[in-house]
Amino acid sequence: MKDSKPPIIVIKKKRKHVRHGNHGAWKIAYADFMTAMMAFFMVMWLISIADPQQLESLADYFRMPLREALSPGKHQSDATTVIPGGEAGHTVSSAQRIGKSAIYDKEKDRDRRTLQRLKTKIDQLLISDPRLQALRLHLFITMIPRGLRIQIVDSRQRPMFLRGSAKIEPYMAEILQALAPILNDVPNKMSIAGHTDDSPYLLGDRGFSNWELSTQRANSSRRELVQAGLAEGKIVRIIGMSDTMNIKDAPADAPENRRISLLILTHEAQSDIEKENNEAQAVTITAAGELEKVIVAPTLAPDKAHHKPTEGKE
């Protein structure tokens, strides 16, 4: 039998090209690259327009970000740094400043409208109330930056107080009694100032003087308003001005200088008075603390803690 080789069989397989779903991945990478480039150029632009102080704050932030972020700053409103926190405090944007200014202007307008309505109501009362019609010449009502000022002015024919005294005359009491319920209708608080002419006392400022008299007259007016129904806590300040603020163009001894001034305060003026009071309290507390250290510390010294003072001395 003749030998024969087996036939060679060649099998060719065609590869099928499978479409994958990631054929657009390069677009995402390209978009990420463009975003990074835009951010880079934004950072470069911000650095180019920043002043040296802002650049220093920026460098401090990246050197110690935690310390800068947690630092409260000296004054939160005195912001000059672009980084929250830091030595200068938080940045106040232009929008925030505009917003605060708008709120402030809105409050001022509201105050002015409220006080203008009060002025109109008092003017109407002077016309409609028979008790006050003859007293219109004694009342001067004007709008000033700090509020609505109502001045009750004396005259030679009708003095408001007994001469040299803080006792209120009947017609002055009628004016205050008529004003009290109207003043209650507005939320604004008020201050009362007393004024006198320059008629001196025998001892001048060394004894009872126009300073005491003007203050006592202002306080008598306060009592009369409260008795007529003025709400408690409505008055924030009583002051005596003596003869230091005369009416314009009036002689120093003119009766018009003897007057009581009721000032219905704007909220801004009230805040200034309260701020002044808070600052005075802070100074008083600090001074008291320092005095306590001086007085108490020696008393608590170990060698004197159980010392019994001599009889009759402390």
mmCIF file of C-alpha atoms in Angstrom:
data_model
loop_
_atom_site.group_PDB
_atom_site.id
_atom_site.type_symbol
_atom_site.label_atom_id
_atom_site.label_comp_id
_atom_site.label_asym_id
_atom_site.label_seq_id
_atom_site.Cartn_x
_atom_site.Cartn_y
_atom_site.Cartn_z
ATOM 1 C CA MET A 1 0.000 0.000 0.000
ATOM 2 C CA LYS A 2 1.386 3.198 -1.090
ATOM 3 C CA ASP A 3 2.069 5.734 1.805
ATOM 4 C CA SER A 4 0.098 8.950 1.558
ATOM 5 C CA LYS A 5 0.367 12.155 3.645
ATOM 6 C CA PRO A 6 -2.765 13.480 5.252
ATOM 7 C CA PRO A 7 -4.025 16.663 3.666
ATOM 8 C CA ILE A 8 -3.210 19.962 5.386
ATOM 9 C CA ILE A 9 -6.316 21.804 6.323
ATOM 10 C CA VAL A 10 -6.013 25.577 6.915
ATOM 11 C CA ILE A 11 -8.837 27.241 8.802
ATOM 12 C CA LYS A 12 -9.072 31.017 8.509
ATOM 13 C CA LYS A 13 -11.111 32.854 11.097
ATOM 14 C CA LYS A 14 -12.214 36.396 10.496
ATOM 15 C CA ARG A 15 -12.054 38.671 13.492
ATOM 16 C CA LYS A 16 -15.177 40.597 14.166
ATOM 17 C CA HIS A 17 -14.659 44.247 15.161
ATOM 18 C CA VAL A 18 -16.630 44.867 18.323
ATOM 19 C CA ARG A 19 -17.835 48.429 18.858
ATOM 20 C CA HIS A 20 -17.166 49.589 22.388
ATOM 21 C CA GLY A 21 -19.185 52.256 24.146
ATOM 22 C CA ASN A 22 -16.106 54.355 25.119
ATOM 23 C CA HIS A 23 -15.325 55.671 21.698
ATOM 24 C CA GLY A 24 -16.178 59.291 22.916
ATOM 25 C CA ALA A 25 -14.069 59.251 26.080
ATOM 26 C CA TRP A 26 -11.611 61.691 24.573
ATOM 27 C CA LYS A 27 -14.301 64.355 24.568
ATOM 28 C CA ILE A 28 -14.678 64.144 28.325
ATOM 29 C CA ALA A 29 -10.929 64.350 28.803
ATOM 30 C CA TYR A 30 -10.766 67.330 26.488
ATOM 31 C CA ALA A 31 -13.568 69.081 28.385
ATOM 32 C CA ASP A 32 -11.760 68.493 31.688
ATOM 33 C CA PHE A 33 -8.588 69.926 30.203
ATOM 34 C CA MET A 34 -10.365 73.059 28.980
ATOM 35 C CA THR A 35 -12.021 73.549 32.396
ATOM 36 C CA ALA A 36 -8.651 73.271 34.124
ATOM 37 C CA MET A 37 -7.141 75.779 31.715
ATOM 38 C CA MET A 38 -9.974 78.225 32.300
ATOM 39 C CA ALA A 39 -9.550 77.914 36.072
ATOM 40 C CA PHE A 40 -5.801 78.419 35.681
ATOM 41 C CA PHE A 41 -6.228 81.617 33.691
ATOM 42 C CA MET A 42 -8.824 82.885 36.153
ATOM 43 C CA VAL A 43 -6.351 82.388 39.017
ATOM 44 C CA MET A 44 -3.627 84.137 37.060
ATOM 45 C CA TRP A 45 -5.939 87.065 36.325
ATOM 46 C CA LEU A 46 -6.972 87.402 39.971
ATOM 47 C CA ILE A 47 -3.345 87.380 41.073
ATOM 48 C CA SER A 48 -2.467 90.036 38.511
ATOM 49 C CA ILE A 49 -5.098 92.489 39.830
ATOM 50 C CA ALA A 50 -4.527 91.848 43.559
ATOM 51 C CA ASP A 51 -2.551 94.378 45.583
ATOM 52 C CA PRO A 52 0.507 93.322 47.654
ATOM 53 C CA GLN A 53 -1.506 93.080 50.891
ATOM 54 C CA GLN A 54 -4.007 90.711 49.307
ATOM 55 C CA LEU A 55 -1.187 88.619 47.804
ATOM 56 C CA GLU A 56 0.436 88.359 51.236
ATOM 57 C CA SER A 57 -2.869 87.214 52.759
ATOM 58 C CA LEU A 58 -3.255 84.700 49.953
ATOM 59 C CA ALA A 59 0.229 83.319 50.565
ATOM 60 C CA ASP A 60 -0.446 83.070 54.310
ATOM 61 C CA TYR A 61 -3.640 81.163 53.608
ATOM 62 C CA PHE A 62 -1.862 78.528 51.515
ATOM 63 C CA ARG A 63 0.995 78.244 54.009
ATOM 64 C CA MET A 64 -1.307 77.772 57.024
ATOM 65 C CA PRO A 65 -4.896 77.472 55.780
ATOM 66 C CA LEU A 66 -6.355 76.190 59.047
ATOM 67 C CA ARG A 67 -4.967 79.028 61.138
ATOM 68 C CA GLU A 68 -6.130 81.659 58.682
ATOM 69 C CA ALA A 69 -9.590 80.156 58.316
ATOM 70 C CA LEU A 70 -10.181 79.958 62.071
ATOM 71 C CA SER A 71 -8.801 83.399 62.871
ATOM 72 C CA PRO A 72 -11.719 85.744 63.719
ATOM 73 C CA GLY A 73 -9.906 88.896 62.637
ATOM 74 C CA LYS A 74 -9.668 92.211 64.461
ATOM 75 C CA HIS A 75 -12.852 93.640 62.980
ATOM 76 C CA GLN A 76 -15.224 91.603 60.873
ATOM 77 C CA SER A 77 -16.295 94.715 58.999
ATOM 78 C CA ASP A 78 -12.755 95.967 58.263
ATOM 79 C CA ALA A 79 -12.159 93.400 55.550
ATOM 80 C CA THR A 80 -9.327 93.926 53.092
ATOM 81 C CA THR A 81 -8.310 90.335 52.456
ATOM 82 C CA VAL A 82 -9.737 88.019 49.812
ATOM 83 C CA ILE A 83 -9.479 85.033 52.169
ATOM 84 C CA PRO A 84 -12.206 84.390 54.791
ATOM 85 C CA GLY A 85 -10.698 84.914 58.241
ATOM 86 C CA GLY A 86 -7.153 86.219 58.537
ATOM 87 C CA GLU A 87 -5.922 89.404 60.144
ATOM 88 C CA ALA A 88 -8.352 91.732 58.457
ATOM 89 C CA GLY A 89 -11.520 89.700 59.005
ATOM 90 C CA HIS A 90 -14.155 88.505 56.583
ATOM 91 C CA THR A 91 -14.472 90.159 53.204
ATOM 92 C CA VAL A 92 -17.498 92.408 52.828
ATOM 93 C CA SER A 93 -18.544 92.390 49.196
ATOM 94 C CA SER A 94 -19.965 95.345 47.332
ATOM 95 C CA ALA A 95 -23.346 93.632 47.262
ATOM 96 C CA GLN A 96 -23.312 93.283 51.051
ATOM 97 C CA ARG A 97 -22.370 96.937 51.474
ATOM 98 C CA ILE A 98 -25.126 97.998 49.100
ATOM 99 C CA GLY A 99 -27.594 95.773 50.965
ATOM 100 C CA LYS A 100 -26.671 97.282 54.333
ATOM 101 C CA SER A 101 -26.912 100.782 52.891
ATOM 102 C CA ALA A 102 -30.356 100.004 51.464
ATOM 103 C CA ILE A 103 -31.576 98.700 54.833
ATOM 104 C CA TYR A 104 -30.178 101.794 56.571
ATOM 105 C CA ASP A 105 -31.879 104.147 54.077
ATOM 106 C CA LYS A 106 -35.136 102.222 54.381
ATOM 107 C CA GLU A 107 -35.069 102.564 58.174
ATOM 108 C CA LYS A 108 -34.371 106.295 57.899
ATOM 109 C CA ASP A 109 -37.280 106.749 55.507
ATOM 110 C CA ARG A 110 -39.568 104.792 57.825
ATOM 111 C CA ASP A 111 -38.494 106.963 60.775
ATOM 112 C CA ARG A 112 -39.077 110.144 58.820
ATOM 113 C CA ARG A 113 -42.546 109.055 57.685
ATOM 114 C CA THR A 114 -43.489 108.071 61.256
ATOM 115 C CA LEU A 115 -42.304 111.370 62.704
ATOM 116 C CA GLN A 116 -43.940 113.351 59.917
ATOM 117 C CA ARG A 117 -47.270 111.694 60.731
ATOM 118 C CA LEU A 118 -46.728 112.575 64.388
ATOM 119 C CA LYS A 119 -46.061 116.210 63.468
ATOM 120 C CA THR A 120 -49.253 116.327 61.386
ATOM 121 C CA LYS A 121 -51.262 114.816 64.243
ATOM 122 C CA ILE A 122 -49.935 117.383 66.736
ATOM 123 C CA ASP A 123 -50.670 120.234 64.319
ATOM 124 C CA GLN A 124 -54.239 118.969 63.982
ATOM 125 C CA LEU A 125 -54.533 118.691 67.753
ATOM 126 C CA LEU A 126 -53.465 122.318 68.204
ATOM 127 C CA ILE A 127 -56.300 123.352 65.887
ATOM 128 C CA SER A 128 -59.027 121.045 67.188
ATOM 129 C CA ASP A 129 -58.365 121.053 70.956
ATOM 130 C CA PRO A 130 -59.857 124.172 72.577
ATOM 131 C CA ARG A 131 -57.357 123.944 75.428
ATOM 132 C CA LEU A 132 -54.407 124.253 73.060
ATOM 133 C CA GLN A 133 -55.675 126.744 70.492
ATOM 134 C CA ALA A 134 -54.498 129.686 72.583
ATOM 135 C CA LEU A 135 -51.165 127.931 73.243
ATOM 136 C CA ARG A 136 -50.068 127.438 69.649
ATOM 137 C CA LEU A 137 -47.684 130.391 69.895
ATOM 138 C CA HIS A 138 -45.808 128.564 72.663
ATOM 139 C CA LEU A 139 -45.120 125.437 70.591
ATOM 140 C CA PHE A 140 -42.445 125.100 67.917
ATOM 141 C CA ILE A 141 -42.401 121.758 66.084
ATOM 142 C CA THR A 142 -39.539 121.075 63.674
ATOM 143 C CA MET A 143 -37.931 118.087 61.981
ATOM 144 C CA ILE A 144 -34.197 117.814 62.620
ATOM 145 C CA PRO A 145 -31.723 115.058 61.619
ATOM 146 C CA ARG A 146 -32.017 113.389 65.060
ATOM 147 C CA GLY A 147 -35.823 113.333 65.121
ATOM 148 C CA LEU A 148 -38.884 115.495 65.726
ATOM 149 C CA ARG A 149 -38.293 118.348 68.166
ATOM 150 C CA ILE A 150 -41.199 119.861 70.103
ATOM 151 C CA GLN A 151 -40.207 122.998 71.992
ATOM 152 C CA ILE A 152 -42.547 124.443 74.612
ATOM 153 C CA VAL A 153 -41.485 128.061 75.012
ATOM 154 C CA ASP A 154 -42.032 130.407 77.932
ATOM 155 C CA SER A 155 -43.264 133.989 77.651
ATOM 156 C CA ARG A 156 -43.536 136.976 79.968
ATOM 157 C CA GLN A 157 -47.316 136.716 79.930
ATOM 158 C CA ARG A 158 -47.553 132.950 80.493
ATOM 159 C CA PRO A 159 -44.551 131.386 82.250
ATOM 160 C CA MET A 160 -44.346 127.581 82.230
ATOM 161 C CA PHE A 161 -42.887 127.312 85.733
ATOM 162 C CA LEU A 162 -42.933 129.377 88.873
ATOM 163 C CA ARG A 163 -40.066 131.816 88.883
ATOM 164 C CA GLY A 164 -36.844 130.111 89.992
ATOM 165 C CA SER A 165 -38.759 126.862 90.553
ATOM 166 C CA ALA A 166 -39.462 123.557 88.816
ATOM 167 C CA LYS A 167 -43.184 123.621 89.715
ATOM 168 C CA ILE A 168 -45.257 123.407 86.534
ATOM 169 C CA GLU A 169 -47.909 126.053 85.811
ATOM 170 C CA PRO A 170 -51.431 124.829 84.816
ATOM 171 C CA TYR A 171 -51.191 125.755 81.130
ATOM 172 C CA MET A 172 -47.874 123.876 80.782
ATOM 173 C CA ALA A 173 -49.505 120.840 82.410
ATOM 174 C CA GLU A 174 -52.345 121.010 79.862
ATOM 175 C CA ILE A 175 -49.896 120.927 76.971
ATOM 176 C CA LEU A 176 -48.053 117.913 78.370
ATOM 177 C CA GLN A 177 -51.288 116.083 79.180
ATOM 178 C CA ALA A 178 -52.497 116.559 75.609
ATOM 179 C CA LEU A 179 -49.189 115.398 74.104
ATOM 180 C CA ALA A 180 -48.739 112.247 76.224
ATOM 181 C CA PRO A 181 -51.267 109.966 74.436
ATOM 182 C CA ILE A 182 -50.053 111.106 71.008
ATOM 183 C CA LEU A 183 -46.431 110.358 71.888
ATOM 184 C CA ASN A 184 -47.502 106.849 72.888
ATOM 185 C CA ASP A 185 -48.721 106.176 69.349
ATOM 186 C CA VAL A 186 -45.190 106.088 67.920
ATOM 187 C CA PRO A 187 -42.616 103.412 68.801
ATOM 188 C CA ASN A 188 -39.748 105.913 68.938
ATOM 189 C CA LYS A 189 -38.273 106.862 72.287
ATOM 190 C CA MET A 190 -37.534 110.411 73.369
ATOM 191 C CA SER A 191 -35.283 112.668 75.395
ATOM 192 C CA ILE A 192 -36.186 115.799 77.359
ATOM 193 C CA ALA A 193 -33.960 118.848 77.734
ATOM 194 C CA GLY A 194 -34.520 121.836 80.003
ATOM 195 C CA HIS A 195 -33.280 125.338 79.137
ATOM 196 C CA THR A 196 -33.148 128.593 81.115
ATOM 197 C CA ASP A 197 -32.199 132.211 80.462
ATOM 198 C CA ASP A 198 -28.974 133.668 81.824
ATOM 199 C CA SER A 199 -30.476 135.201 84.993
ATOM 200 C CA PRO A 200 -27.843 134.244 87.597
ATOM 201 C CA TYR A 201 -28.331 132.938 91.126
ATOM 202 C CA LEU A 202 -26.662 134.605 94.069
ATOM 203 C CA LEU A 203 -23.842 132.036 94.343
ATOM 204 C CA GLY A 204 -23.580 131.429 90.607
ATOM 205 C CA ASP A 205 -22.461 127.936 89.568
ATOM 206 C CA ARG A 206 -20.991 127.291 93.020
ATOM 207 C CA GLY A 207 -24.450 126.663 94.541
ATOM 208 C CA PHE A 208 -27.903 125.951 93.174
ATOM 209 C CA SER A 209 -27.744 127.336 89.642
ATOM 210 C CA ASN A 210 -29.431 127.274 86.269
ATOM 211 C CA TRP A 211 -27.861 123.844 85.692
ATOM 212 C CA GLU A 212 -29.854 122.326 88.530
ATOM 213 C CA LEU A 213 -32.952 124.356 87.643
ATOM 214 C CA SER A 214 -32.979 123.296 83.975
ATOM 215 C CA THR A 215 -32.497 119.657 84.941
ATOM 216 C CA GLN A 216 -35.258 119.751 87.556
ATOM 217 C CA ARG A 217 -37.660 121.388 85.096
ATOM 218 C CA ALA A 218 -36.952 118.698 82.511
ATOM 219 C CA ASN A 219 -37.623 116.024 85.126
ATOM 220 C CA SER A 220 -40.841 117.747 86.251
ATOM 221 C CA SER A 221 -42.007 117.637 82.641
ATOM 222 C CA ARG A 222 -41.199 113.926 82.550
ATOM 223 C CA ARG A 223 -43.284 113.296 85.661
ATOM 224 C CA GLU A 224 -46.220 115.222 84.215
ATOM 225 C CA LEU A 225 -46.059 113.210 80.965
ATOM 226 C CA VAL A 226 -45.932 109.914 82.870
ATOM 227 C CA GLN A 227 -48.885 110.921 85.057
ATOM 228 C CA ALA A 228 -50.775 111.792 81.861
ATOM 229 C CA GLY A 229 -50.265 108.266 80.534
ATOM 230 C CA LEU A 230 -46.875 108.253 78.805
ATOM 231 C CA ALA A 231 -45.573 104.675 78.707
ATOM 232 C CA GLU A 232 -42.777 103.763 81.094
ATOM 233 C CA GLY A 233 -39.418 103.379 79.402
ATOM 234 C CA LYS A 234 -40.358 105.834 76.675
ATOM 235 C CA ILE A 235 -37.843 108.415 77.871
ATOM 236 C CA VAL A 236 -34.176 107.504 77.536
ATOM 237 C CA ARG A 237 -32.528 110.716 78.690
ATOM 238 C CA ILE A 238 -33.154 113.789 80.850
ATOM 239 C CA ILE A 239 -30.658 116.625 80.493
ATOM 240 C CA GLY A 240 -30.309 120.207 81.754
ATOM 241 C CA MET A 241 -28.725 122.706 79.379
ATOM 242 C CA SER A 242 -28.827 125.809 81.596
ATOM 243 C CA ASP A 243 -28.430 128.917 79.378
ATOM 244 C CA THR A 244 -25.898 127.371 76.981
ATOM 245 C CA MET A 245 -28.246 127.038 73.983
ATOM 246 C CA ASN A 246 -30.268 130.192 73.476
ATOM 247 C CA ILE A 247 -32.794 130.600 70.670
ATOM 248 C CA LYS A 248 -31.226 132.158 67.602
ATOM 249 C CA ASP A 249 -31.194 135.972 67.554
ATOM 250 C CA ALA A 250 -32.801 136.121 71.016
ATOM 251 C CA PRO A 251 -31.089 138.043 73.845
ATOM 252 C CA ALA A 252 -29.595 135.900 76.589
ATOM 253 C CA ASP A 253 -32.225 137.066 79.083
ATOM 254 C CA ALA A 254 -35.198 136.635 76.709
ATOM 255 C CA PRO A 255 -38.101 134.588 78.098
ATOM 256 C CA GLU A 256 -38.092 132.438 74.933
ATOM 257 C CA ASN A 257 -34.878 130.856 76.169
ATOM 258 C CA ARG A 258 -36.791 129.372 79.087
ATOM 259 C CA ARG A 259 -38.161 126.287 77.388
ATOM 260 C CA ILE A 260 -38.584 122.521 77.470
ATOM 261 C CA SER A 261 -37.465 120.560 74.413
ATOM 262 C CA LEU A 262 -39.016 117.161 73.716
ATOM 263 C CA LEU A 263 -37.028 115.244 71.095
ATOM 264 C CA ILE A 264 -38.676 112.149 69.596
ATOM 265 C CA LEU A 265 -35.595 110.255 68.473
ATOM 266 C CA THR A 266 -34.904 108.443 65.248
ATOM 267 C CA HIS A 267 -33.676 104.887 65.691
ATOM 268 C CA GLU A 268 -30.198 106.024 64.668
ATOM 269 C CA ALA A 269 -30.118 108.753 67.332
ATOM 270 C CA GLN A 270 -31.445 106.298 69.921
ATOM 271 C CA SER A 271 -28.702 103.805 68.990
ATOM 272 C CA ASP A 272 -26.074 106.527 69.450
ATOM 273 C CA ILE A 273 -27.360 107.254 72.968
ATOM 274 C CA GLU A 274 -27.450 103.555 73.854
ATOM 275 C CA LYS A 275 -23.957 103.060 72.436
ATOM 276 C CA GLU A 276 -22.677 105.963 74.528
ATOM 277 C CA ASN A 277 -24.287 104.391 77.601
ATOM 278 C CA ASN A 278 -22.774 100.963 76.841
ATOM 279 C CA GLU A 279 -19.316 102.486 76.437
ATOM 280 C CA ALA A 280 -19.697 104.293 79.766
ATOM 281 C CA GLN A 281 -20.762 101.038 81.446
ATOM 282 C CA ALA A 282 -17.757 99.211 80.003
ATOM 283 C CA VAL A 283 -15.393 101.880 81.322
ATOM 284 C CA THR A 284 -17.090 101.783 84.738
ATOM 285 C CA ILE A 285 -16.863 97.990 84.946
ATOM 286 C CA THR A 286 -13.203 98.060 83.931
ATOM 287 C CA ALA A 287 -12.406 100.768 86.470
ATOM 288 C CA ALA A 288 -14.302 98.866 89.169
ATOM 289 C CA GLY A 289 -12.370 95.709 88.361
ATOM 290 C CA GLU A 290 -9.048 97.514 88.611
ATOM 291 C CA LEU A 291 -10.107 99.111 91.915
ATOM 292 C CA GLU A 292 -11.170 95.731 93.263
ATOM 293 C CA LYS A 293 -7.738 94.322 92.435
ATOM 294 C CA VAL A 294 -6.092 97.144 94.357
ATOM 295 C CA ILE A 295 -8.368 96.866 97.400
ATOM 296 C CA VAL A 296 -9.085 93.132 97.614
ATOM 297 C CA ALA A 297 -5.671 91.732 96.754
ATOM 298 C CA PRO A 298 -3.889 93.033 99.886
ATOM 299 C CA THR A 299 -6.812 91.861 102.035
ATOM 300 C CA LEU A 300 -6.361 88.304 100.786
ATOM 301 C CA ALA A 301 -2.625 88.218 101.439
ATOM 302 C CA PRO A 302 -1.626 85.075 103.448
ATOM 303 C CA ASP A 303 -0.067 86.974 106.315
ATOM 304 C CA LYS A 304 -3.205 89.087 106.820
ATOM 305 C CA ALA A 305 -5.942 86.594 106.028
ATOM 306 C CA HIS A 306 -6.687 85.883 109.710
ATOM 307 C CA HIS A 307 -5.722 89.255 111.104
ATOM 308 C CA LYS A 308 -8.282 90.647 113.512
ATOM 309 C CA PRO A 309 -8.576 94.439 113.121
ATOM 310 C CA THR A 310 -8.093 96.690 116.056
ATOM 311 C CA GLU A 311 -11.331 97.785 117.711
ATOM 312 C CA GLY A 312 -12.691 100.965 116.171
ATOM 313 C CA LYS A 313 -10.645 100.646 112.951
ATOM 314 C CA GLU A 314 -11.064 98.841 109.684
#
